[in-house]
PDB file of C-alpha atoms and ligand atoms in Angstrom:
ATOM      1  CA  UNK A 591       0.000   0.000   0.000  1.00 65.00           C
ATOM      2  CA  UNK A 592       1.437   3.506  -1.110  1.00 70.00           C
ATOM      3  CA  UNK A 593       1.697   5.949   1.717  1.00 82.00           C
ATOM      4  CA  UNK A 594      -1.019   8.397   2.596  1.00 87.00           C
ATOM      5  CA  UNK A 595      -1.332  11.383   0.169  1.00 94.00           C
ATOM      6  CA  UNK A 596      -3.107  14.633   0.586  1.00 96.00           C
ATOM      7  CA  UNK A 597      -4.194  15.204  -2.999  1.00 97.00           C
ATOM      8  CA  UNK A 598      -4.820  18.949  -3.206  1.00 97.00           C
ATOM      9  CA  UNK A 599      -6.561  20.382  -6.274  1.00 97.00           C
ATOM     10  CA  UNK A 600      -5.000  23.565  -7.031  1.00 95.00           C
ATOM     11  CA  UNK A 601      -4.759  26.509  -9.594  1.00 89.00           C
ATOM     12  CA  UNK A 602      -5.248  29.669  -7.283  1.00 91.00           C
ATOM     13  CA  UNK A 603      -2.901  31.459  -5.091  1.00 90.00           C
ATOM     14  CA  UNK A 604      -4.450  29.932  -2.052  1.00 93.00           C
ATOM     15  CA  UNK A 605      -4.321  26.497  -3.343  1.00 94.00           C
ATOM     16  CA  UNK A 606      -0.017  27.361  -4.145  1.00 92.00           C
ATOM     17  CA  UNK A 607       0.014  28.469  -0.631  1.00 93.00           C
ATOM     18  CA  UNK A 608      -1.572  25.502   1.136  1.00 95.00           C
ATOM     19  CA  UNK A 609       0.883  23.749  -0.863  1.00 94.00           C
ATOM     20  CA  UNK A 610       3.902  25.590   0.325  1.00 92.00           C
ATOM     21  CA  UNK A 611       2.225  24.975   3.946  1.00 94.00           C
ATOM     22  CA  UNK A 612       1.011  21.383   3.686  1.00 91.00           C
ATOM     23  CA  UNK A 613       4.495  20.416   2.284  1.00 84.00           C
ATOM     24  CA  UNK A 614       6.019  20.842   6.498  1.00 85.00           C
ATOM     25  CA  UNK A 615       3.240  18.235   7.379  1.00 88.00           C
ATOM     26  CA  UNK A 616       4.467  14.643   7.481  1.00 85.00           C
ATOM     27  CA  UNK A 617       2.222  13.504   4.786  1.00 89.00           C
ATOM     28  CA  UNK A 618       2.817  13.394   0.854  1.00 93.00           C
ATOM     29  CA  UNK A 619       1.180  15.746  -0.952  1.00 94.00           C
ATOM     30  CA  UNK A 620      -0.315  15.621  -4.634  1.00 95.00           C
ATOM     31  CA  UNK A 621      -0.752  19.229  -5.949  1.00 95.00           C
ATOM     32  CA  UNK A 622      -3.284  18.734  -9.562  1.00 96.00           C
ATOM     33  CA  UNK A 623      -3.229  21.410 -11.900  1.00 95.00           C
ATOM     34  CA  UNK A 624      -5.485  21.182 -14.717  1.00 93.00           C
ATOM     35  CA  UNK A 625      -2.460  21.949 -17.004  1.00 86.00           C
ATOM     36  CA  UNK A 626      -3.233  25.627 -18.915  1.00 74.00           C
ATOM     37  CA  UNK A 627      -0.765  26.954 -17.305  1.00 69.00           C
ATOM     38  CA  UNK A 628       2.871  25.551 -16.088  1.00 70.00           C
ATOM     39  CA  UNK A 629       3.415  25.864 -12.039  1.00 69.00           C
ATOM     40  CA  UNK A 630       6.195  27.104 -10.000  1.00 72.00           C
ATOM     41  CA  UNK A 631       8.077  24.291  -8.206  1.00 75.00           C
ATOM     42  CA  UNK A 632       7.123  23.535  -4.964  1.00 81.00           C
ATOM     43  CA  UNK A 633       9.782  21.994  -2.796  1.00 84.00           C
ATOM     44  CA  UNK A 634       8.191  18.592  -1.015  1.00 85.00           C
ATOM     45  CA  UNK A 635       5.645  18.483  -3.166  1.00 90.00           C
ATOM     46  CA  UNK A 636       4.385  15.972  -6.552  1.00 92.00           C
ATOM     47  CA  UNK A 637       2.883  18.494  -8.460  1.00 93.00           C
ATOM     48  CA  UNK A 638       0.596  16.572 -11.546  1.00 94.00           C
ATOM     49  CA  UNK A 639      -1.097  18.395 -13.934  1.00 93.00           C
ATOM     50  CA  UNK A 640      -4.004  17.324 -16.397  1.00 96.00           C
ATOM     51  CA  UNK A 641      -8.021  16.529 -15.710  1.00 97.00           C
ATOM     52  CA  UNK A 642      -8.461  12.962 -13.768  1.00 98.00           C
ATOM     53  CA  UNK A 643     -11.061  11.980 -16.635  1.00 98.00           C
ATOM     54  CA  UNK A 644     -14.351  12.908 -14.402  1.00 98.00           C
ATOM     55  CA  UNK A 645     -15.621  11.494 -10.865  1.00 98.00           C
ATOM     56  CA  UNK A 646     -15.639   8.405 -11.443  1.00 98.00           C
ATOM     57  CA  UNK A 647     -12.126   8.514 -12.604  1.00 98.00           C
ATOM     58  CA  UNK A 648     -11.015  10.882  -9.692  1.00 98.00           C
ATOM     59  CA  UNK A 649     -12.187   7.905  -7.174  1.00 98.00           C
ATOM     60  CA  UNK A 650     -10.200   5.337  -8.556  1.00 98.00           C
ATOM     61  CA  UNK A 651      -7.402   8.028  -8.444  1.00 98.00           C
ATOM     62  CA  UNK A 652      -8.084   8.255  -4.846  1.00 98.00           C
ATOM     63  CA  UNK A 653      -8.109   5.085  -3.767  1.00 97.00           C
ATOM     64  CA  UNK A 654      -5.293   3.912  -6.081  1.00 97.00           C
ATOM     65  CA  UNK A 655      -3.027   6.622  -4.538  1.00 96.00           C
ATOM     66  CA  UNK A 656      -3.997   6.165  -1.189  1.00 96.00           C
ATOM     67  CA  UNK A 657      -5.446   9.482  -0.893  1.00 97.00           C
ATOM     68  CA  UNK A 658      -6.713   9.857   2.356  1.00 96.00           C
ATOM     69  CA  UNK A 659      -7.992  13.438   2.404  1.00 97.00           C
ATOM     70  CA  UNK A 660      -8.427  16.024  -0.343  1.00 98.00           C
ATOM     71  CA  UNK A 661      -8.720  19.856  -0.609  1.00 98.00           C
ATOM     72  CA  UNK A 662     -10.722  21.422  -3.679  1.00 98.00           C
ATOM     73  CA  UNK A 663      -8.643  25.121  -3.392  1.00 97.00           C
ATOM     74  CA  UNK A 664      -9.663  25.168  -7.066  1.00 96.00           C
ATOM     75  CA  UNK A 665     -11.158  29.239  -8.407  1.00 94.00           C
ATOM     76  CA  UNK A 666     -14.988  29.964  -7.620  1.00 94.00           C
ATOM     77  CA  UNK A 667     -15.610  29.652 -11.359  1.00 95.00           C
ATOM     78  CA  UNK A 668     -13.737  26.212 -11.649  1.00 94.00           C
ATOM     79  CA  UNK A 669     -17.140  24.578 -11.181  1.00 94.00           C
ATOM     80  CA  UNK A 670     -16.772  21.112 -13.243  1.00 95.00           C
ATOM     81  CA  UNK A 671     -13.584  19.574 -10.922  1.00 97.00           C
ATOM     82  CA  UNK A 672     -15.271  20.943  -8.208  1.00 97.00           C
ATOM     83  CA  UNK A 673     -18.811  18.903  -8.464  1.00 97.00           C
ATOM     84  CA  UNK A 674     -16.401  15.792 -10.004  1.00 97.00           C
ATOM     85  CA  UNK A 675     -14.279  16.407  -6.720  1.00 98.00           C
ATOM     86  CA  UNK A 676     -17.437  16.344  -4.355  1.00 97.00           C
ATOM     87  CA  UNK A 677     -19.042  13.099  -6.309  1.00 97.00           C
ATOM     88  CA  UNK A 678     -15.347  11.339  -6.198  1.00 98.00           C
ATOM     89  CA  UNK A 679     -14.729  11.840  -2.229  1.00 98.00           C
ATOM     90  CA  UNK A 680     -18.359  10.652  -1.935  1.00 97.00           C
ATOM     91  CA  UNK A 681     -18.357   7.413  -4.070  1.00 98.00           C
ATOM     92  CA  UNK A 682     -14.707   6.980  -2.703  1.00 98.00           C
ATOM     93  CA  UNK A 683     -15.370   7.885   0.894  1.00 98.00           C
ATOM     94  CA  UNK A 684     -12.837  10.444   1.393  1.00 97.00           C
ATOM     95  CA  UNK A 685     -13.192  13.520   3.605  1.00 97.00           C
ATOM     96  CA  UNK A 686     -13.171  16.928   1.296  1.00 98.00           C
ATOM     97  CA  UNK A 687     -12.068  20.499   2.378  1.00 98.00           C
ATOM     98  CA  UNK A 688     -13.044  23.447  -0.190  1.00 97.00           C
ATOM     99  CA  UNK A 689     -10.931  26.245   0.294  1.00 97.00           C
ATOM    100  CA  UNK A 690     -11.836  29.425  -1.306  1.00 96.00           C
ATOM    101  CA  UNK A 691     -11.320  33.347  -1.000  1.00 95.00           C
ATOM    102  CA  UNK A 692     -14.522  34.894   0.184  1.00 96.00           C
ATOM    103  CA  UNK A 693     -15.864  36.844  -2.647  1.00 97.00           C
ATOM    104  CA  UNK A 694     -14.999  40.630  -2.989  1.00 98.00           C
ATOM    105  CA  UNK A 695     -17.853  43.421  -1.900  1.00 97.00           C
ATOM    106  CA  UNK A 696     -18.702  46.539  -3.396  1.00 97.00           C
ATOM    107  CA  UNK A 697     -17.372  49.163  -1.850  1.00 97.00           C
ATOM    108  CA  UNK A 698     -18.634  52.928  -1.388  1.00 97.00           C
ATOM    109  CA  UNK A 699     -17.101  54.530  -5.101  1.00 97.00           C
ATOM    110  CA  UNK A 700     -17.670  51.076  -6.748  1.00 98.00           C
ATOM    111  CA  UNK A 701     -19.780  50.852  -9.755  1.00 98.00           C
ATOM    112  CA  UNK A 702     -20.400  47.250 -10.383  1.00 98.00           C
ATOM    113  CA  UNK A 703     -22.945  45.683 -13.076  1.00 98.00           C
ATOM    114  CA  UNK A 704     -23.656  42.481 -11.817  1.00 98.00           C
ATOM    115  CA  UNK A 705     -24.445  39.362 -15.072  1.00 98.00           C
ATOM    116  CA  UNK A 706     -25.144  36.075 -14.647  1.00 97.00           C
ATOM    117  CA  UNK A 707     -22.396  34.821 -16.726  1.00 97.00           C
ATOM    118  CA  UNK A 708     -19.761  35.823 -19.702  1.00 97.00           C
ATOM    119  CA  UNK A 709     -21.920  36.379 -22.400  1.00 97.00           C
ATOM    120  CA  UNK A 710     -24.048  38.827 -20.925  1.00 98.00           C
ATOM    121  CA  UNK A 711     -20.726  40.602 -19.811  1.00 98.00           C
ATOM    122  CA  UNK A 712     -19.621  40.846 -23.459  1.00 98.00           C
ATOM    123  CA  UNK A 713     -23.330  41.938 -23.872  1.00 98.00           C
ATOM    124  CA  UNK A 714     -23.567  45.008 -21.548  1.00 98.00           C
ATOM    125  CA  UNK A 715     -19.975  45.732 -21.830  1.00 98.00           C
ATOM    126  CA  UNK A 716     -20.622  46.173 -25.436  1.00 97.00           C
ATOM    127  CA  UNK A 717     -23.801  48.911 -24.600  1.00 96.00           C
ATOM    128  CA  UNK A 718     -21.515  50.508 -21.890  1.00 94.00           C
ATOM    129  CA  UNK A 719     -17.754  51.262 -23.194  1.00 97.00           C
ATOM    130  CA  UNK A 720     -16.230  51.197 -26.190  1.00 97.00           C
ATOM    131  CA  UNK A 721     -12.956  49.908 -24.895  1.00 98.00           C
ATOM    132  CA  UNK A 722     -12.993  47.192 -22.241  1.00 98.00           C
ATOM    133  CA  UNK A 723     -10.126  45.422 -20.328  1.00 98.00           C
ATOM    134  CA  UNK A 724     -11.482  41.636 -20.091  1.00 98.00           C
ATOM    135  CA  UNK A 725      -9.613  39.787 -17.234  1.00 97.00           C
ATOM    136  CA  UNK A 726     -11.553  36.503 -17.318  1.00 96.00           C
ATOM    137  CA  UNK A 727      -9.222  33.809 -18.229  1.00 93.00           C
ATOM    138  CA  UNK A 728      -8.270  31.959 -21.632  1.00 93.00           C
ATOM    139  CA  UNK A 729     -11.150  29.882 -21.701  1.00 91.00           C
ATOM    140  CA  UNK A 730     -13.497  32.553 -22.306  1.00 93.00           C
ATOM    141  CA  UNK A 731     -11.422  34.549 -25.188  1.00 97.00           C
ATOM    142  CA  UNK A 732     -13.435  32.852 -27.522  1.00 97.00           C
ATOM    143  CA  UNK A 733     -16.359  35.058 -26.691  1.00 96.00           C
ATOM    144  CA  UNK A 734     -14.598  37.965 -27.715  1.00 98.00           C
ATOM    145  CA  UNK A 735     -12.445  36.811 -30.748  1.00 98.00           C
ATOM    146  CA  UNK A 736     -15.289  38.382 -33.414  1.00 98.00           C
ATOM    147  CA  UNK A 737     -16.947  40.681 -31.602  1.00 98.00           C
ATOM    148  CA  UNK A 738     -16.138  44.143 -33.112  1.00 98.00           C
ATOM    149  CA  UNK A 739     -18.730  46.139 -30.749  1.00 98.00           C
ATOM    150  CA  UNK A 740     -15.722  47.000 -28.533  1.00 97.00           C
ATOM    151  CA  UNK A 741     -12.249  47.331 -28.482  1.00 98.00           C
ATOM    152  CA  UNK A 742     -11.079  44.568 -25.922  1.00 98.00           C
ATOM    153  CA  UNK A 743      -7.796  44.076 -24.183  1.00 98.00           C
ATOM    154  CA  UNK A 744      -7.567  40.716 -22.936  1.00 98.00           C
ATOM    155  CA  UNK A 745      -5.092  39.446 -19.491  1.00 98.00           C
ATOM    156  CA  UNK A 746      -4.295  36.083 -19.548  1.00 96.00           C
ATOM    157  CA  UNK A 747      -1.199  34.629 -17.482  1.00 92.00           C
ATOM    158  CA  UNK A 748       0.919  33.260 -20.792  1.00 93.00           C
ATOM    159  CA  UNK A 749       0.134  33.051 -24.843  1.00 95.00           C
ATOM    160  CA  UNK A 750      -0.442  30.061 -26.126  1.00 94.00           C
ATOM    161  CA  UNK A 751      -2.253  28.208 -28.984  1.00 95.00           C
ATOM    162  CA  UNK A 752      -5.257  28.015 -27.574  1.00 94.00           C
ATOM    163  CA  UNK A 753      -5.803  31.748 -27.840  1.00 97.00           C
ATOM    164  CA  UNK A 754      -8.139  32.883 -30.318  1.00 98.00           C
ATOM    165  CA  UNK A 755      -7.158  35.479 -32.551  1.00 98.00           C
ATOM    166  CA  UNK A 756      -9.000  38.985 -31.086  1.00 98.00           C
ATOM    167  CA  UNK A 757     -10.251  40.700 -34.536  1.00 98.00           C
ATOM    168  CA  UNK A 758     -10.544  43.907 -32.187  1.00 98.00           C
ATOM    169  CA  UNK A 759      -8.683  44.183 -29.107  1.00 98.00           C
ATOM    170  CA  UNK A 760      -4.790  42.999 -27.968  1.00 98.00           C
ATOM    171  CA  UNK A 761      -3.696  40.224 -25.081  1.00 98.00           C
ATOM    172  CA  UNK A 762      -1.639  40.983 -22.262  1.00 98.00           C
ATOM    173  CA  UNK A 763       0.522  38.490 -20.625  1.00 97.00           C
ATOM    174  CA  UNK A 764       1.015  38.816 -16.698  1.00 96.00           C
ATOM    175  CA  UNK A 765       0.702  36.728 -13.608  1.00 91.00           C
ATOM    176  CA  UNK A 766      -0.206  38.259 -10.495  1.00 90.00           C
ATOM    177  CA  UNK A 767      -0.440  39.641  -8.422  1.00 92.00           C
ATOM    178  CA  UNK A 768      -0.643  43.438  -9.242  1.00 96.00           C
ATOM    179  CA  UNK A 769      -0.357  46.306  -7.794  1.00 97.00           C
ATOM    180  CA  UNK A 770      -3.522  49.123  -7.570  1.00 98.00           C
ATOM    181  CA  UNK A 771      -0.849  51.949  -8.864  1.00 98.00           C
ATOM    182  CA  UNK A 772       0.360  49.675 -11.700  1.00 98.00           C
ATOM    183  CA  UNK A 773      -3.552  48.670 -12.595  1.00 98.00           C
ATOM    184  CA  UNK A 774      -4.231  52.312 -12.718  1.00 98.00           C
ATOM    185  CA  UNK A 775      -1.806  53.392 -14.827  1.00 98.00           C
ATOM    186  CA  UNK A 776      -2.365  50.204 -17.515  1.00 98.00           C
ATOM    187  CA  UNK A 777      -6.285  51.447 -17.609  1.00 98.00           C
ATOM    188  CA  UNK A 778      -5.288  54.943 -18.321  1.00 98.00           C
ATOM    189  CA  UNK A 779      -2.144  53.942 -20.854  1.00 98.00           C
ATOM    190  CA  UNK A 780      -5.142  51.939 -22.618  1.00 98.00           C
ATOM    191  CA  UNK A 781      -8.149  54.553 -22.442  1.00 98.00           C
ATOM    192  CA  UNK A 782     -10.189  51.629 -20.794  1.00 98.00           C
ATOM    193  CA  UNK A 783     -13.670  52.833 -20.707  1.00 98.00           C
ATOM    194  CA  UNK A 784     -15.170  50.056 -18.635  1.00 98.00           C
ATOM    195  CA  UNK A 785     -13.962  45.987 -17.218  1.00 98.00           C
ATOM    196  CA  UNK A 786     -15.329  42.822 -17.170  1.00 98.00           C
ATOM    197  CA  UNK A 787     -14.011  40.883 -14.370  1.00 98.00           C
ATOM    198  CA  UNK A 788     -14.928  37.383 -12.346  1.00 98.00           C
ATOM    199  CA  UNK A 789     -15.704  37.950  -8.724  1.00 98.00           C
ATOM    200  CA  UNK A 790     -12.544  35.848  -7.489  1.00 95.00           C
ATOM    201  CA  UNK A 791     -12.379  36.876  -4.376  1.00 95.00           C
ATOM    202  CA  UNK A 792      -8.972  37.003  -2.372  1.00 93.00           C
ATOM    203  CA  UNK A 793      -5.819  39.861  -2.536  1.00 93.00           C
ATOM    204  CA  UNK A 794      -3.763  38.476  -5.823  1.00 91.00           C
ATOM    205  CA  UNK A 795      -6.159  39.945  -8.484  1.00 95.00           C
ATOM    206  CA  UNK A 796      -8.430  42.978  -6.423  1.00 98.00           C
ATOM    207  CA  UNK A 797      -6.201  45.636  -7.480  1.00 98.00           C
ATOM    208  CA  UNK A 798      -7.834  45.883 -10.829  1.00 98.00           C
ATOM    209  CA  UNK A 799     -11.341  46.309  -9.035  1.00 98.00           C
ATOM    210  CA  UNK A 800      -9.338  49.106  -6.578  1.00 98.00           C
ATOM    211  CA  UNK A 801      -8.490  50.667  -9.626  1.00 98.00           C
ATOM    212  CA  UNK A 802     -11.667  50.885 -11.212  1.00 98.00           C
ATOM    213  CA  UNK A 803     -12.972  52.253  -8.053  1.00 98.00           C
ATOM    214  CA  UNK A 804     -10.138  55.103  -8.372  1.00 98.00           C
ATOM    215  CA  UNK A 805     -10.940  56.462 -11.751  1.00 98.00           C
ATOM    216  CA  UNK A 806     -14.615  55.934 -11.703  1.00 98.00           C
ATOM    217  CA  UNK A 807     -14.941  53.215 -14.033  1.00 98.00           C
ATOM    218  CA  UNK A 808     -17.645  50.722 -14.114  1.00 98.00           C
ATOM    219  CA  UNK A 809     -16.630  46.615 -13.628  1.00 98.00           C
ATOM    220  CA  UNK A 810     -18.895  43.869 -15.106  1.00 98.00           C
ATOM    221  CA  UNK A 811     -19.145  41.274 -12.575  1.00 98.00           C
ATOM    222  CA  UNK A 812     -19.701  38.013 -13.515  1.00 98.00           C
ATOM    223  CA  UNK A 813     -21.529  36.251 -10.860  1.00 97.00           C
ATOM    224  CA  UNK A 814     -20.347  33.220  -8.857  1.00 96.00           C
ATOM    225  CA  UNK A 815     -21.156  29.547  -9.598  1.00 93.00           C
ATOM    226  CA  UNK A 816     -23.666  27.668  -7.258  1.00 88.00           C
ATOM    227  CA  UNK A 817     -20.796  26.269  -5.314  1.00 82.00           C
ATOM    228  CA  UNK A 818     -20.357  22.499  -4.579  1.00 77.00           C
ATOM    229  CA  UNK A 819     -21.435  21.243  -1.275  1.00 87.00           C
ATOM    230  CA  UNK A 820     -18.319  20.758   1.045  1.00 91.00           C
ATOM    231  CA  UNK A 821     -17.589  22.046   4.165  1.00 95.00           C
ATOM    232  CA  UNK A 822     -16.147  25.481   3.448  1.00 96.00           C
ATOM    233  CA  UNK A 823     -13.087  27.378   4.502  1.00 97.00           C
ATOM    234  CA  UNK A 824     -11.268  30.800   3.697  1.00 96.00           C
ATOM    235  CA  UNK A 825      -8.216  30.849   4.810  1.00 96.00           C
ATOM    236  CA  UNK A 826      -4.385  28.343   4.379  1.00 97.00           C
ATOM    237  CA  UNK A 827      -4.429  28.263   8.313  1.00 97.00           C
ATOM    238  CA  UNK A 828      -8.511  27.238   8.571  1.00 97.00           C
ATOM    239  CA  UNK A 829      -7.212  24.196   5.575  1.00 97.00           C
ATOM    240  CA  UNK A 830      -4.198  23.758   7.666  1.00 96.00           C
ATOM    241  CA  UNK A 831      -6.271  23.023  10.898  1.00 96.00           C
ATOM    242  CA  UNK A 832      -8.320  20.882   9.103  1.00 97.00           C
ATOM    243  CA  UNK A 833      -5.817  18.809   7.510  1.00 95.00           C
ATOM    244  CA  UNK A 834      -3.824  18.418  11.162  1.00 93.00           C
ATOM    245  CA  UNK A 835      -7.573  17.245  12.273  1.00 93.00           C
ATOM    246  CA  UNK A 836      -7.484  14.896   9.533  1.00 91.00           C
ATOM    247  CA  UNK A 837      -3.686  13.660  10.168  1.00 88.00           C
ATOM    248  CA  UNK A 838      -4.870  13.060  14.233  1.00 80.00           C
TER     249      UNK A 838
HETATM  250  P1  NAP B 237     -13.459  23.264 -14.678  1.00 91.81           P
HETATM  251  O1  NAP B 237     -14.253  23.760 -15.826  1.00 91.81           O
HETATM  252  O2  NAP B 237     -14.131  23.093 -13.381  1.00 91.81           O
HETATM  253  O3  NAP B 237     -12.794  21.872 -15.027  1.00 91.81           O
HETATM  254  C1  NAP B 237     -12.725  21.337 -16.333  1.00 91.81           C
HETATM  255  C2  NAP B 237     -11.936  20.052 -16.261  1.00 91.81           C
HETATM  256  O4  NAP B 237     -10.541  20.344 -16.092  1.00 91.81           O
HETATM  257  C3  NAP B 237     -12.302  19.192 -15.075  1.00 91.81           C
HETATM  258  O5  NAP B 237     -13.435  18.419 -15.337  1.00 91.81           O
HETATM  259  C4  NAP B 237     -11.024  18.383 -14.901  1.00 91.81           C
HETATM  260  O6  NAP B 237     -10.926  17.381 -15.900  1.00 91.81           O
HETATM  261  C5  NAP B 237      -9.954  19.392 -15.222  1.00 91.81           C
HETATM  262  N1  NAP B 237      -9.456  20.095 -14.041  1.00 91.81           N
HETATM  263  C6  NAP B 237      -9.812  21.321 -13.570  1.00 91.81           C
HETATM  264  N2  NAP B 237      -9.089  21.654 -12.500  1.00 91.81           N
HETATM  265  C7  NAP B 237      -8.244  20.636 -12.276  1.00 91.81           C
HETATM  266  C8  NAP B 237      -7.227  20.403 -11.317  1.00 91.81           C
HETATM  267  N3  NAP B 237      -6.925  21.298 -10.364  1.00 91.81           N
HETATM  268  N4  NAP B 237      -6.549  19.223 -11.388  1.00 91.81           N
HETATM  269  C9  NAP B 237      -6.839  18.332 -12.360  1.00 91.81           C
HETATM  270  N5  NAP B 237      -7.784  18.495 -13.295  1.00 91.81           N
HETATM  271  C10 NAP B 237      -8.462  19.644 -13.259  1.00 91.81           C
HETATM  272  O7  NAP B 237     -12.163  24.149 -14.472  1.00 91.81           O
HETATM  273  P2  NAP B 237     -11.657  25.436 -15.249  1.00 91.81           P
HETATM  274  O8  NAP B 237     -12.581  26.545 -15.009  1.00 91.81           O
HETATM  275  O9  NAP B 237     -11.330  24.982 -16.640  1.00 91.81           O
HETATM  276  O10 NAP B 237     -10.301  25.732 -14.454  1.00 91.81           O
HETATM  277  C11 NAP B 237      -9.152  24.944 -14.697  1.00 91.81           C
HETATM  278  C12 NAP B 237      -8.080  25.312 -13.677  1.00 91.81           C
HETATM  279  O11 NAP B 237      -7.815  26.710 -13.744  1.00 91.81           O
HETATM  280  C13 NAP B 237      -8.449  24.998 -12.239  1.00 91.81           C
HETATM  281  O12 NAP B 237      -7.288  24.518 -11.620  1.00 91.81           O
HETATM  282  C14 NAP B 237      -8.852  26.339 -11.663  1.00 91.81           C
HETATM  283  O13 NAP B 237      -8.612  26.417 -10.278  1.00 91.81           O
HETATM  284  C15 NAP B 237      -7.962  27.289 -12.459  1.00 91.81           C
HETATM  285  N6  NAP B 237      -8.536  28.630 -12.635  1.00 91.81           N
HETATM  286  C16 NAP B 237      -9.774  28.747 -13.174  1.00 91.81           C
HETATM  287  C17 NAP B 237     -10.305  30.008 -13.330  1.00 91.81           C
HETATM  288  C18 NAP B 237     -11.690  30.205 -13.881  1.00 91.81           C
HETATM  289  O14 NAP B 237     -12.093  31.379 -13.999  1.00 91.81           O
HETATM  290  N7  NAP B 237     -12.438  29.153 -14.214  1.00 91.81           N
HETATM  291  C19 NAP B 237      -9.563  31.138 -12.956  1.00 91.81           C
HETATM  292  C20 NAP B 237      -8.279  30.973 -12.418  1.00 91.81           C
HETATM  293  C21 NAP B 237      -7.788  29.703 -12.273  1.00 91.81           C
HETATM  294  P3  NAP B 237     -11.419  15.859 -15.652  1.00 91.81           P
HETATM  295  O15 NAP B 237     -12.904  15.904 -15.626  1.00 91.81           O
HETATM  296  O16 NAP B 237     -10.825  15.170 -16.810  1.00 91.81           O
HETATM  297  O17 NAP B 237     -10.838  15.435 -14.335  1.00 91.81           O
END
């Protein structure tokens, strides 16, 4: 029999900082990235990176690894791996932690147009600016490849393939996280009118929304996926707790 594993399911800075954390436990940790993007290293830690092949799949996984605990620290929007991740501890009986940044407020100065998902925030982005700064991820690009309405300039953490061609707008390559000034100053350099933005939740990405705030500028907000059912925490030390719970 393999030796215990914590098999955390990452791709958010709280997920690479429960790593760093969970790798002074005495357990083995698997860190799964869904493979878009290529990780730092993380010392003490098997990072693996690719989808499991759905719920099913992600229980064998777990029992042929020995898993004996997992954390979903996957993003708010991530909502497939998180349902296959709740359906896989179930059918595999495994306890499940999700770990995830409360979501951000509005704030006095703040003016926020909440949609219930991407299209509509290509929709009213279109009727509100004429040039947006879209900060949704690579998966959604595709939404915005033809769509001349606006002028779009698109953040995503590193080019790739995958990336549609924007027939109006530019990509931006950056991983954060950024700085309010620095937000500020790319909005003005770029004569963004308006942003569309997921509601992420945590400090890496907020300085865009900050930024908005300071030069008056409306943000989109995409609203939040019903989340799975887990029990819920918000913080690396809450997960951390947990886990040492879970070690005994
Ligand atoms: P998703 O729609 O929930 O998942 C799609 C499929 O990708 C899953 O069914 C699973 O494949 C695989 N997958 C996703 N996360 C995985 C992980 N951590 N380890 C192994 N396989 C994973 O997810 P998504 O929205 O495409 O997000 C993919 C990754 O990007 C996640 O790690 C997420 O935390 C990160 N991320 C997402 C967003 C966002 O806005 N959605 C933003 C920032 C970061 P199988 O079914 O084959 O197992």
């Amino acid at each position: 029999m393999p030796e215990p594993v914590l098999l955390l399911l990452g791709g958010t800075t709280l997920a690479a900082q429960l790593a760093r954390a969970a790798a002074a436990f005495d357990v083995s940790v698997i860190y799964s990235l869904a493979g878009r993007t290529v990780p730092g290293p993380v010392p003490g830690v098997d990072v693996r990176r690719g989808g499991f092949g759905g719920a099913e799949a992600l229980a064998d996984y777990l029992r042929q690894k020995n898993v004996f605990a997992v954390v979903d620290a996957t993003h708010a929007y991530a909502a497939r791996i998180s349902e296959n991740a709740r359906l896989a501890c179930q059918m595999a009986d495994r306890p499940l932690l999700r770990l995830q940044a409360p979501p951000w407020r509005e704030m006095p100065g703040d003016r926020w147009l909440q949609v219930p998902d991407i299209s509509a925030a290509r929709d009213v982005a279109a009727h509100t600016a004429l040039r947006v700064f879209v900060s949704t991820g690579r998966q959604a690009m595709a939404e915005f490849a033809d769509d001349r309405r606006c002028w779009w300039l698109a953040r995503v953490i590193a080019p790739g393939a995958d990336l549609p061609i924007l027939s109006n707008g530019q990509y931006l390559y950056a991983r954060g996280p950024f700085q309010q000034a620095d937000e500020v100053s790319l909005l003005r350099e770029h004569r963004i009118s308006a942003l569309i933005s997921k509601n992420a939740g945590g400090l890496a990405t907020y300085a865009k929304i900050a930024a908005a705030r300071d030069l008056g500028l409306p943000v989109v907000m995409i609203a939040r996926p019903d989340a799975a059912a887990a029990p819920l925490v918000e913080t690396v030390d809450d997960a951390c707790d947990w886990l040492q719970n879970c070690i005994g």
